[in-house]
Tab-separated table of C-alpha atoms in Angstrom:
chain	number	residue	atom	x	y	z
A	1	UNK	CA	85.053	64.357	148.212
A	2	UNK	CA	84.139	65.257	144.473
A	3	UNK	CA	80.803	64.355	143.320
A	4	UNK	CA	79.402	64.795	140.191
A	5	UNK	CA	76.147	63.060	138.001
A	6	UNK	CA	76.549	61.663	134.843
A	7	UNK	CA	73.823	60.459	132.231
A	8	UNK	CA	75.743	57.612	130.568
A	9	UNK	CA	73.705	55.521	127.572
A	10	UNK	CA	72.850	51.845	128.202
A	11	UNK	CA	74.579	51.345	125.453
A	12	UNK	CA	77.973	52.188	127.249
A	13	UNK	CA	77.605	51.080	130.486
A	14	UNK	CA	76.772	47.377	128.831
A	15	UNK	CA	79.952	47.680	126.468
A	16	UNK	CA	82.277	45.042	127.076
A	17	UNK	CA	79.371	43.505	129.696
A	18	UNK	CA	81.054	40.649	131.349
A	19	UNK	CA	79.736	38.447	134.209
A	20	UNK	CA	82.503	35.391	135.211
A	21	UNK	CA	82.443	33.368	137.881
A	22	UNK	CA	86.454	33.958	138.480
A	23	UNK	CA	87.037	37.502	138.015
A	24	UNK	CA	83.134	38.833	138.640
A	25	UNK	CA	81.031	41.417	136.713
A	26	UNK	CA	82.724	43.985	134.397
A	27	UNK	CA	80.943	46.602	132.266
A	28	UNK	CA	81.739	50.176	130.897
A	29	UNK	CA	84.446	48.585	127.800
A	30	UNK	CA	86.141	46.868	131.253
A	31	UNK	CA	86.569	50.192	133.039
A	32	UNK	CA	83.598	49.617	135.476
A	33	UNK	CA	83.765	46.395	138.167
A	34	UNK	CA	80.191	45.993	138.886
A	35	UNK	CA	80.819	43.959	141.747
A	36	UNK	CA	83.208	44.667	143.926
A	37	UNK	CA	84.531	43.391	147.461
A	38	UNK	CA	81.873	45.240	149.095
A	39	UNK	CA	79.315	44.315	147.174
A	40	UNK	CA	76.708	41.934	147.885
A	41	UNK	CA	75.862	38.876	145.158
A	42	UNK	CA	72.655	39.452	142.376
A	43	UNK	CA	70.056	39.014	145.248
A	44	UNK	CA	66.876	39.959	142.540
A	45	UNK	CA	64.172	37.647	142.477
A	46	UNK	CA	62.784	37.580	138.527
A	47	UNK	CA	59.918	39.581	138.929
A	48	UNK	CA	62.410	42.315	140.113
A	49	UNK	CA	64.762	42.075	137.576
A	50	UNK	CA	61.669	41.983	134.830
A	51	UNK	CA	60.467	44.949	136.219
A	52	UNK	CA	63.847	46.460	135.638
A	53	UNK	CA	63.382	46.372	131.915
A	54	UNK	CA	60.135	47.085	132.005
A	55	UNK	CA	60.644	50.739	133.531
A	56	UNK	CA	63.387	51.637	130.938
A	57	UNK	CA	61.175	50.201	128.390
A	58	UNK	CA	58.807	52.444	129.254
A	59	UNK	CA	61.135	55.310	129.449
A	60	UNK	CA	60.191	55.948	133.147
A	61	UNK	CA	63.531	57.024	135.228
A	62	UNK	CA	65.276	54.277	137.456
A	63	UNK	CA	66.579	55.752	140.559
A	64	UNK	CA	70.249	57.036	140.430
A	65	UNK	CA	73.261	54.928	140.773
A	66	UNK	CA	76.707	55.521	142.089
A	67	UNK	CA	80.285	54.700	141.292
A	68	UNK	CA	83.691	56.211	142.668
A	69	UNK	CA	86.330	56.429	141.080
A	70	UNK	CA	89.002	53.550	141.718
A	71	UNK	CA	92.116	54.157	139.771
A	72	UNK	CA	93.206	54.438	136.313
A	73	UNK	CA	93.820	51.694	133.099
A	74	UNK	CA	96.777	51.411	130.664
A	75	UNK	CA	95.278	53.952	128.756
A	76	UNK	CA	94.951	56.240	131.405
A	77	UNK	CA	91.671	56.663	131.294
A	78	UNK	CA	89.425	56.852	134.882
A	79	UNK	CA	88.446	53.449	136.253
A	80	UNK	CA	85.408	52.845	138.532
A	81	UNK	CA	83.522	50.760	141.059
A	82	UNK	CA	79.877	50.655	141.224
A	83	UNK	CA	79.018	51.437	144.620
A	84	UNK	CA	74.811	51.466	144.173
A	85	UNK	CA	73.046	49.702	141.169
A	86	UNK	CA	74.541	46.904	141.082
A	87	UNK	CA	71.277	44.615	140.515
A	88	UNK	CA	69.851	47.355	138.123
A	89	UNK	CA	73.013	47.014	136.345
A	90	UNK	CA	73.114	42.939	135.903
A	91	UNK	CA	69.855	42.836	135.302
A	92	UNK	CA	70.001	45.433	132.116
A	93	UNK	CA	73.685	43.528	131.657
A	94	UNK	CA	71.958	40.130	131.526
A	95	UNK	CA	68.628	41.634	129.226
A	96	UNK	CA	71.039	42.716	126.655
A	97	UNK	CA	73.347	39.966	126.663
A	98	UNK	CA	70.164	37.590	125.861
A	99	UNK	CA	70.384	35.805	129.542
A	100	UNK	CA	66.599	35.959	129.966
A	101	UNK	CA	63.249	37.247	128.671
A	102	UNK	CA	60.405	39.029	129.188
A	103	UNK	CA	56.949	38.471	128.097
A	104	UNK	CA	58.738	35.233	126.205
A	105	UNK	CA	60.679	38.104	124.174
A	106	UNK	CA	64.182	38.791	124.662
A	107	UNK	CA	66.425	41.655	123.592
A	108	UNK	CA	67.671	39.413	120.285
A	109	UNK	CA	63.328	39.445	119.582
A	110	UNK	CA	62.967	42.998	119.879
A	111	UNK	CA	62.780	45.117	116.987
A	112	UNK	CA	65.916	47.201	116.017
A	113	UNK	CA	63.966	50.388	116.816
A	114	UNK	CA	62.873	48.589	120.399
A	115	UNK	CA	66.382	47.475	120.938
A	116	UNK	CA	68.120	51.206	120.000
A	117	UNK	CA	65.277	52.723	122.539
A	118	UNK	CA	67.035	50.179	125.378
A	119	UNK	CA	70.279	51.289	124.282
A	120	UNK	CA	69.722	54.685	124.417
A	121	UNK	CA	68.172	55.298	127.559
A	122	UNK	CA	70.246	57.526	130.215
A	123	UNK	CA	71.417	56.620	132.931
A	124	UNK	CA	71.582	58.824	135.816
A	125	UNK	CA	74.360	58.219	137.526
A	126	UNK	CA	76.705	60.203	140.223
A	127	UNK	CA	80.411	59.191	140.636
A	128	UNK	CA	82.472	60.393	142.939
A	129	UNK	CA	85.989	60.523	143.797
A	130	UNK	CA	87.798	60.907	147.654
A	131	UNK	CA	89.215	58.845	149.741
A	132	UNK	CA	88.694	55.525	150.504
A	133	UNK	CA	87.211	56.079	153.978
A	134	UNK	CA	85.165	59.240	152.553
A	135	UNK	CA	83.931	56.558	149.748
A	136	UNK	CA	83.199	53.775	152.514
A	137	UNK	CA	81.196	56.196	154.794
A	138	UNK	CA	78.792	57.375	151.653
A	139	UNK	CA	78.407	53.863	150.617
A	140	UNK	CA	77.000	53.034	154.074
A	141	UNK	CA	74.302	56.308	153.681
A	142	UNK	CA	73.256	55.537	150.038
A	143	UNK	CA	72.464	51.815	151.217
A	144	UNK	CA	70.149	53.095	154.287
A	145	UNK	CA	67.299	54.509	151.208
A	146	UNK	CA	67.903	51.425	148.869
A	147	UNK	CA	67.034	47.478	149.830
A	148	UNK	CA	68.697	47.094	153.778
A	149	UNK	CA	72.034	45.952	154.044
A	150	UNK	CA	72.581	42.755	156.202
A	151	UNK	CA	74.810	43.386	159.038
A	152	UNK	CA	77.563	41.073	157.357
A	153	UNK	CA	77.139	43.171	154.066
A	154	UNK	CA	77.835	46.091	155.697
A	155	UNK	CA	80.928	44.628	157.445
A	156	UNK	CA	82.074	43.418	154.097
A	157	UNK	CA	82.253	47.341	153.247
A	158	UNK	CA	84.333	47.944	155.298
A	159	UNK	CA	86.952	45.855	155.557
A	160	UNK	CA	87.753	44.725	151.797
A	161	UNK	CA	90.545	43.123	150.947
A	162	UNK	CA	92.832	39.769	149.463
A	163	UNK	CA	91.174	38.003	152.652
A	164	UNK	CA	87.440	38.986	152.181
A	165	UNK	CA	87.387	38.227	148.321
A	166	UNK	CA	88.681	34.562	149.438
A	167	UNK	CA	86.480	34.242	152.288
A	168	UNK	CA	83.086	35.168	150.283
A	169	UNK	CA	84.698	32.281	147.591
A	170	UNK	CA	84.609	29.593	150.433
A	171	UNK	CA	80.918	30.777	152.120
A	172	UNK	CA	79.250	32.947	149.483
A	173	UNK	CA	79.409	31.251	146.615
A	174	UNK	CA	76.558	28.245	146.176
A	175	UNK	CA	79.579	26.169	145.172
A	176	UNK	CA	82.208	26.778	148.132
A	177	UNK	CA	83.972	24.385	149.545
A	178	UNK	CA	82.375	26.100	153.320
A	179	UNK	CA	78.519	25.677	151.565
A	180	UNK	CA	78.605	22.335	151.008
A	181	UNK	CA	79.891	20.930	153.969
A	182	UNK	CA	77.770	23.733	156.246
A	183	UNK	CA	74.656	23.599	154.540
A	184	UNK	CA	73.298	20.146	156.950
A	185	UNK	CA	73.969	22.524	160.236
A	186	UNK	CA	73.818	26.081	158.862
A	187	UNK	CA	70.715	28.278	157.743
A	188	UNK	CA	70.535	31.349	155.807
A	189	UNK	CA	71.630	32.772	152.409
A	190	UNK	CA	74.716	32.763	151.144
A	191	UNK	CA	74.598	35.182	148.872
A	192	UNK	CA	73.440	37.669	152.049
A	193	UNK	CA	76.328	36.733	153.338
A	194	UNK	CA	74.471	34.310	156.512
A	195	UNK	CA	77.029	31.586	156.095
A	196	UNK	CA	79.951	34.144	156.106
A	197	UNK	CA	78.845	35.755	159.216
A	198	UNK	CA	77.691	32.200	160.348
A	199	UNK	CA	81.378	31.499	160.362
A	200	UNK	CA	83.172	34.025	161.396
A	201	UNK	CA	80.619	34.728	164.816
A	202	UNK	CA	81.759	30.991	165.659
A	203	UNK	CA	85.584	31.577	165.395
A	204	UNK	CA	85.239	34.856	166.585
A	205	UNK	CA	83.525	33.628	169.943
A	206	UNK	CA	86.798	30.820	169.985
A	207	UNK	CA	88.981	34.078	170.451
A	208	UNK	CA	86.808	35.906	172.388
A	209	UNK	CA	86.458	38.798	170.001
A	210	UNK	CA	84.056	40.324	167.679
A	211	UNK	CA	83.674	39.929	164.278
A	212	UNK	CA	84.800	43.467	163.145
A	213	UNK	CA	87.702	42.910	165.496
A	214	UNK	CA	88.423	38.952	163.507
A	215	UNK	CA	88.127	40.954	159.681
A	216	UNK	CA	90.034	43.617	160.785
A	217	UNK	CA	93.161	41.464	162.227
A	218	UNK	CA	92.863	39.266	158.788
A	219	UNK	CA	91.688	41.808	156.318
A	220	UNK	CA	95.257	42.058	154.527
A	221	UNK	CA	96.055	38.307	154.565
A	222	UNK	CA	96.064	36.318	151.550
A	223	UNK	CA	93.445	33.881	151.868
A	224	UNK	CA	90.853	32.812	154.653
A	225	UNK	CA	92.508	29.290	155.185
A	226	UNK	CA	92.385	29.647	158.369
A	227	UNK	CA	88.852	30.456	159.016
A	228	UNK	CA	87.694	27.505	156.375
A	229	UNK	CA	90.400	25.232	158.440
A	230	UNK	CA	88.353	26.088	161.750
A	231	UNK	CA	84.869	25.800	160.038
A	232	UNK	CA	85.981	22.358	158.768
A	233	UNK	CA	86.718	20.979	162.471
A	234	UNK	CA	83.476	22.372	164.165
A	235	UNK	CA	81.874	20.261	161.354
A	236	UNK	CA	83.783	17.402	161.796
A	237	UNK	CA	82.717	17.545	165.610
A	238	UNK	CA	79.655	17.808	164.510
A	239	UNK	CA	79.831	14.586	162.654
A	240	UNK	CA	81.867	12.564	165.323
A	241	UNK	CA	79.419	13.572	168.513
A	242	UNK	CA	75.904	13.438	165.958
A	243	UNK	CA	76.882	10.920	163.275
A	244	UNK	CA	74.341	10.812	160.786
A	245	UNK	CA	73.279	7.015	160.577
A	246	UNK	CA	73.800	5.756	156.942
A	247	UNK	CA	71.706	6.379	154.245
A	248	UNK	CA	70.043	9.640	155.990
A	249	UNK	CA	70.493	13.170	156.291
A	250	UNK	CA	71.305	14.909	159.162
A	251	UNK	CA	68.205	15.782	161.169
A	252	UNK	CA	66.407	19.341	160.368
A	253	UNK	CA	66.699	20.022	164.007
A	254	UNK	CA	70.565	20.498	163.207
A	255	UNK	CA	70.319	22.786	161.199
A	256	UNK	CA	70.622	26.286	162.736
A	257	UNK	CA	72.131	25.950	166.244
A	258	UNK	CA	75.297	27.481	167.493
A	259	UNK	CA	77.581	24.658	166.312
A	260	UNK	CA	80.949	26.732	166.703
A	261	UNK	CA	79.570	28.033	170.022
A	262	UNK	CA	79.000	24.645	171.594
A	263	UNK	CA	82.633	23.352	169.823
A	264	UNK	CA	84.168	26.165	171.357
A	265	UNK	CA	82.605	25.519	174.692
A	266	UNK	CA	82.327	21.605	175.001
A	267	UNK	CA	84.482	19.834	172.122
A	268	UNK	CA	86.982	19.132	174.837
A	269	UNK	CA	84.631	16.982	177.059
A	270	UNK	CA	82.727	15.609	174.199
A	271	UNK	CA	84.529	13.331	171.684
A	272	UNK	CA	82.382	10.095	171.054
A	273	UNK	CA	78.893	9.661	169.669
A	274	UNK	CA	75.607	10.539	171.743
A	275	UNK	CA	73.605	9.344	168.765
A	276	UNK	CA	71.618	6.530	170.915
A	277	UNK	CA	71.120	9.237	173.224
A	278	UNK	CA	69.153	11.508	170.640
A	279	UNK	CA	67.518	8.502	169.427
A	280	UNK	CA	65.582	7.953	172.879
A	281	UNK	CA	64.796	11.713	173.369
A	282	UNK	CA	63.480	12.047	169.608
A	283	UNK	CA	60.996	9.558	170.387
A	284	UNK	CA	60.179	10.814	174.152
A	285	UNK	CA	56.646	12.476	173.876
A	286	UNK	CA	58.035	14.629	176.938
A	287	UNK	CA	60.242	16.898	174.637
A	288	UNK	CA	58.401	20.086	173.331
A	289	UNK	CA	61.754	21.069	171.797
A	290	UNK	CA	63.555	18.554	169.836
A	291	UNK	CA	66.214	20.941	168.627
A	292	UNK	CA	67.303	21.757	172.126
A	293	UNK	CA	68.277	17.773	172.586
A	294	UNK	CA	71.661	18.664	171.576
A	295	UNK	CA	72.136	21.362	174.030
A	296	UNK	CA	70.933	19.480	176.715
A	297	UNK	CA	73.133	16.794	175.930
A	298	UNK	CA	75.977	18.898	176.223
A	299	UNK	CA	74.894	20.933	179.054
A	300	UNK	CA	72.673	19.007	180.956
A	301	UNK	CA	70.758	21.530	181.500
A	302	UNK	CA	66.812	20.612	180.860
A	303	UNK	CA	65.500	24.270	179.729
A	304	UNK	CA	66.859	23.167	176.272
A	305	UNK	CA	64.035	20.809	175.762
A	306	UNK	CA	60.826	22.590	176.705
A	307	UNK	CA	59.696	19.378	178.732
A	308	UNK	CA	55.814	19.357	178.523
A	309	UNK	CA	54.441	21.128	182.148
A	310	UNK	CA	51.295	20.199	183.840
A	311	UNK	CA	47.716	21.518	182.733
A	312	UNK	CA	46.474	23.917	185.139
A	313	UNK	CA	43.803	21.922	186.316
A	314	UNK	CA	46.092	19.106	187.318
A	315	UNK	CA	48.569	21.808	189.449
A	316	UNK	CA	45.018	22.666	190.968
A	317	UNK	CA	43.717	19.217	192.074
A	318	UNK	CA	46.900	18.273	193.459
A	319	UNK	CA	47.264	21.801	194.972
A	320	UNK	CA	43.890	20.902	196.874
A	321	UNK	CA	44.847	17.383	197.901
A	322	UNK	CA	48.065	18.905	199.572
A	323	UNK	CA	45.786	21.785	200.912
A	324	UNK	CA	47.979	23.973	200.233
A	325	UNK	CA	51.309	22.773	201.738
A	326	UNK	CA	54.576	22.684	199.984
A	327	UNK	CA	55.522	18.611	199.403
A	328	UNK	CA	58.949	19.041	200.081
A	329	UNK	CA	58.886	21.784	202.908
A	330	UNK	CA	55.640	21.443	204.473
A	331	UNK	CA	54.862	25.102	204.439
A	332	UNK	CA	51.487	26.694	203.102
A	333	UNK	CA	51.606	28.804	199.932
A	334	UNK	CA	49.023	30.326	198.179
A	335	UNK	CA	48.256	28.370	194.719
A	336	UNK	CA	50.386	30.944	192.513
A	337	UNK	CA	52.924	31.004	194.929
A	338	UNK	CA	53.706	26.860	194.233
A	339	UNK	CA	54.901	25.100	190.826
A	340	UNK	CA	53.916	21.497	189.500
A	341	UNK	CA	56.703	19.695	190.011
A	342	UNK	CA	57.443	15.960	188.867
A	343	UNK	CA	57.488	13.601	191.985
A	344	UNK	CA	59.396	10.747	189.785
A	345	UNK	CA	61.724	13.730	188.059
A	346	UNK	CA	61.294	13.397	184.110
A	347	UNK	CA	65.433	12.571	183.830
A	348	UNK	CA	64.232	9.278	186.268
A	349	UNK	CA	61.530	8.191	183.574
A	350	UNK	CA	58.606	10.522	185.049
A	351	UNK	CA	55.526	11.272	183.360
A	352	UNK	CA	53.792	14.292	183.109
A	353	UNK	CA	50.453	12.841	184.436
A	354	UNK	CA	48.211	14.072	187.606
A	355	UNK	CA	49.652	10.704	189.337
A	356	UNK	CA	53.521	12.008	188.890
A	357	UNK	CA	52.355	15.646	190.232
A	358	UNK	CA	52.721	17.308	193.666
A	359	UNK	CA	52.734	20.806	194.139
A	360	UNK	CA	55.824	22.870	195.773
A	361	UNK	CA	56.811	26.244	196.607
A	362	UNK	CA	58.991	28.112	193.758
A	363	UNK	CA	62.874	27.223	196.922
A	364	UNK	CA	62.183	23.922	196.736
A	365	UNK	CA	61.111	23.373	192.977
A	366	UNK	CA	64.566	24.957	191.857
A	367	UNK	CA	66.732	23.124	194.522
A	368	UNK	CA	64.968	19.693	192.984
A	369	UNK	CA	65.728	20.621	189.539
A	370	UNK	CA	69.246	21.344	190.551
A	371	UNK	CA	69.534	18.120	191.779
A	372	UNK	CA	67.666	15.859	188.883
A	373	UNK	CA	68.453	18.080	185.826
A	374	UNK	CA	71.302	16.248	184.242
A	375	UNK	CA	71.232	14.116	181.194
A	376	UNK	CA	70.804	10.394	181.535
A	377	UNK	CA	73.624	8.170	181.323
């Protein structure tokens, strides 16, 4: 692979600076895409992007930035795609264009003398030219010293293509169609790509695969129809088992659980509301874990909800009124051999009070749980 560095002017790399929410960021009089497949969405927060300015402003030295070369224009000149830089490069894109300000001054405010300083700083930048895995594989290693790469990022370098620059349109953009009808049930940032990777872990998990395996087997296809079509149903499951009454929002203990996990493992058995059901547990003071009602519901399986346990001074007073002996077995334990265990189980309406406690050995507590923990009916 051929690498060389370059100091281009800020006054060329912002020619023909163009940021649309269709065809993405251009820059370089059209001959550099700023953002391409692989690259992540603007992810500076202000005081980054300020600072930015500041530094060139200053005439202090930003760090390097890449590009490789990608093809070549009507003209026949060399196109590019920025492979590192691409915040530095919005940010002095958006400065210059008159998107924001600094210090209540823009670049339209600054004198012509302040303004030709901006425009004539260097930047250092290296491009490079190989092949597309050679490009991939130095993109991965220039990203390891700059701000980490999400996991999903780094998948998106990697397998680019008609069916990733759909997919990140449906769950990477604040206004796809797979944000707004995910953001109740699904947390993260889109723009890092958690909605994305949200989605695909889900459908991957329906065919038993990985995700690398799911892009790789779809990075060529058109669109990602498919994976928005699957997305849509888990949500609509979502919506038919855990209704949101009228006039709320969904709970904030939806938000975050493996939705396309539990679809994939229980929409067949499950396909009328439990709402009354969440209802009572919401308001049991029994449940430590109000999130895990959902689970539970599905699996009956009581871990889920972090049921409140008995103080160790109650285990102990009951341990002493048994002496000792196992409830269920009769046999003597020592005291941290033996769990406090529910004699009316919580699933039957027990409390967690010294009167519902009684003492047995760790055989006999898992054999009762086995036979009490199921969701009431």
């Amino acid at each position: 692979m051929k690498i060389e560095m370059y100091e281009i002017p800020i006054s060329e790399v912002v020619a023909g600076y163009l940021d649309s929410a269709d065809n993405g960021v251009v820059a370089y009089h059209g001959r550099l895409d700023v953002r391409p497949p692989f690259q992540r969405e603007f992810i500076y927060k202000d005081n980054q992007r300020d600072e930015v300015i500041r530094t060139i402003r200053k005439g202090f030295p930003l760090n390097v930035m890449y590009w490789s070369v990608s093809g070549k224009n009507d003209e026949g000149e060399d196109t590019y795609e920025l492979m590192d830089g691409q915040q530095r490069t919005i940010s002095i894109g958006q400065y210059v264009a008159g998107d924001f300000s600094i210090d209540h001054r823009g670049f339209g405010n600054l004198t012509t003398d302040e303004q030709q300083q901006i425009l004539d700083y260097k930047l250092n930048i290296y491009i490079c030219d190989g092949t597309e895995k050679e490009k991939l594989d130095w993109f991965k290693i220039i990203n390891i010293v700059g701000e980490e790469l999400t996991p999903q990022e780094l998948r998106n370098a990697i397998y680019t293509g008609s069916w990733l620059a759909d997919a990140k349109k449906k769950f990477s953009k604040p206004s796809g169609v797979g944000i707004k009808i995910g953001e109740p049930y699904v947390k993260g940032e889109p723009k890092r790509q958690d909605f994305l990777e949200t989605a695909l872990s889900w459908i991957a998990d329906k065919e038993n695969i990985t995700i690398e395996d799911y892009m790789a087997d779809n990075q060529h296809e058109a669109n990602a129809e498919e994976l928005l079509n699957y997305f849509r149903t888990v949500i609509k499951w979502i919506e038919t088992v855990f209704p949101t009454p009228k006039g709320k929002k969904p709970r904030k203990e939806m938000k975050g659980l493996k939705w396309g996990i539990l679809y994939n493992k229980y929409a067949d058995k499950f396909k009328v509301s439990l709402e009354d059901k969440v209802d009572a547990l919401m308001a049991d003071d029994e449940v430590g874990k109000k999130s895990g009602i959902y689970e539970y519901l599905l699996s009956g399986d009581e871990k889920y909800l972090s049921l409140r346990e008995f103080r160790d001074n109650e285990k102990r007073t009951a341990y002493e009124k048994q002496k000792g002996i196992c409830a269920i077995c009769g046999e003597p334990f020592d005291f941290d051999q033996m769990q406090g265990d529910h004699i009316k189980p919580w699933s039957l309406g027990g409390k967690t009070v010294l009167e519902n406690c009684q003492m047995l050995c760790q055989k006999c507590n898992l054999e009762k749980k086995a036979k009490y923990s199921k969701p009431k009916k």
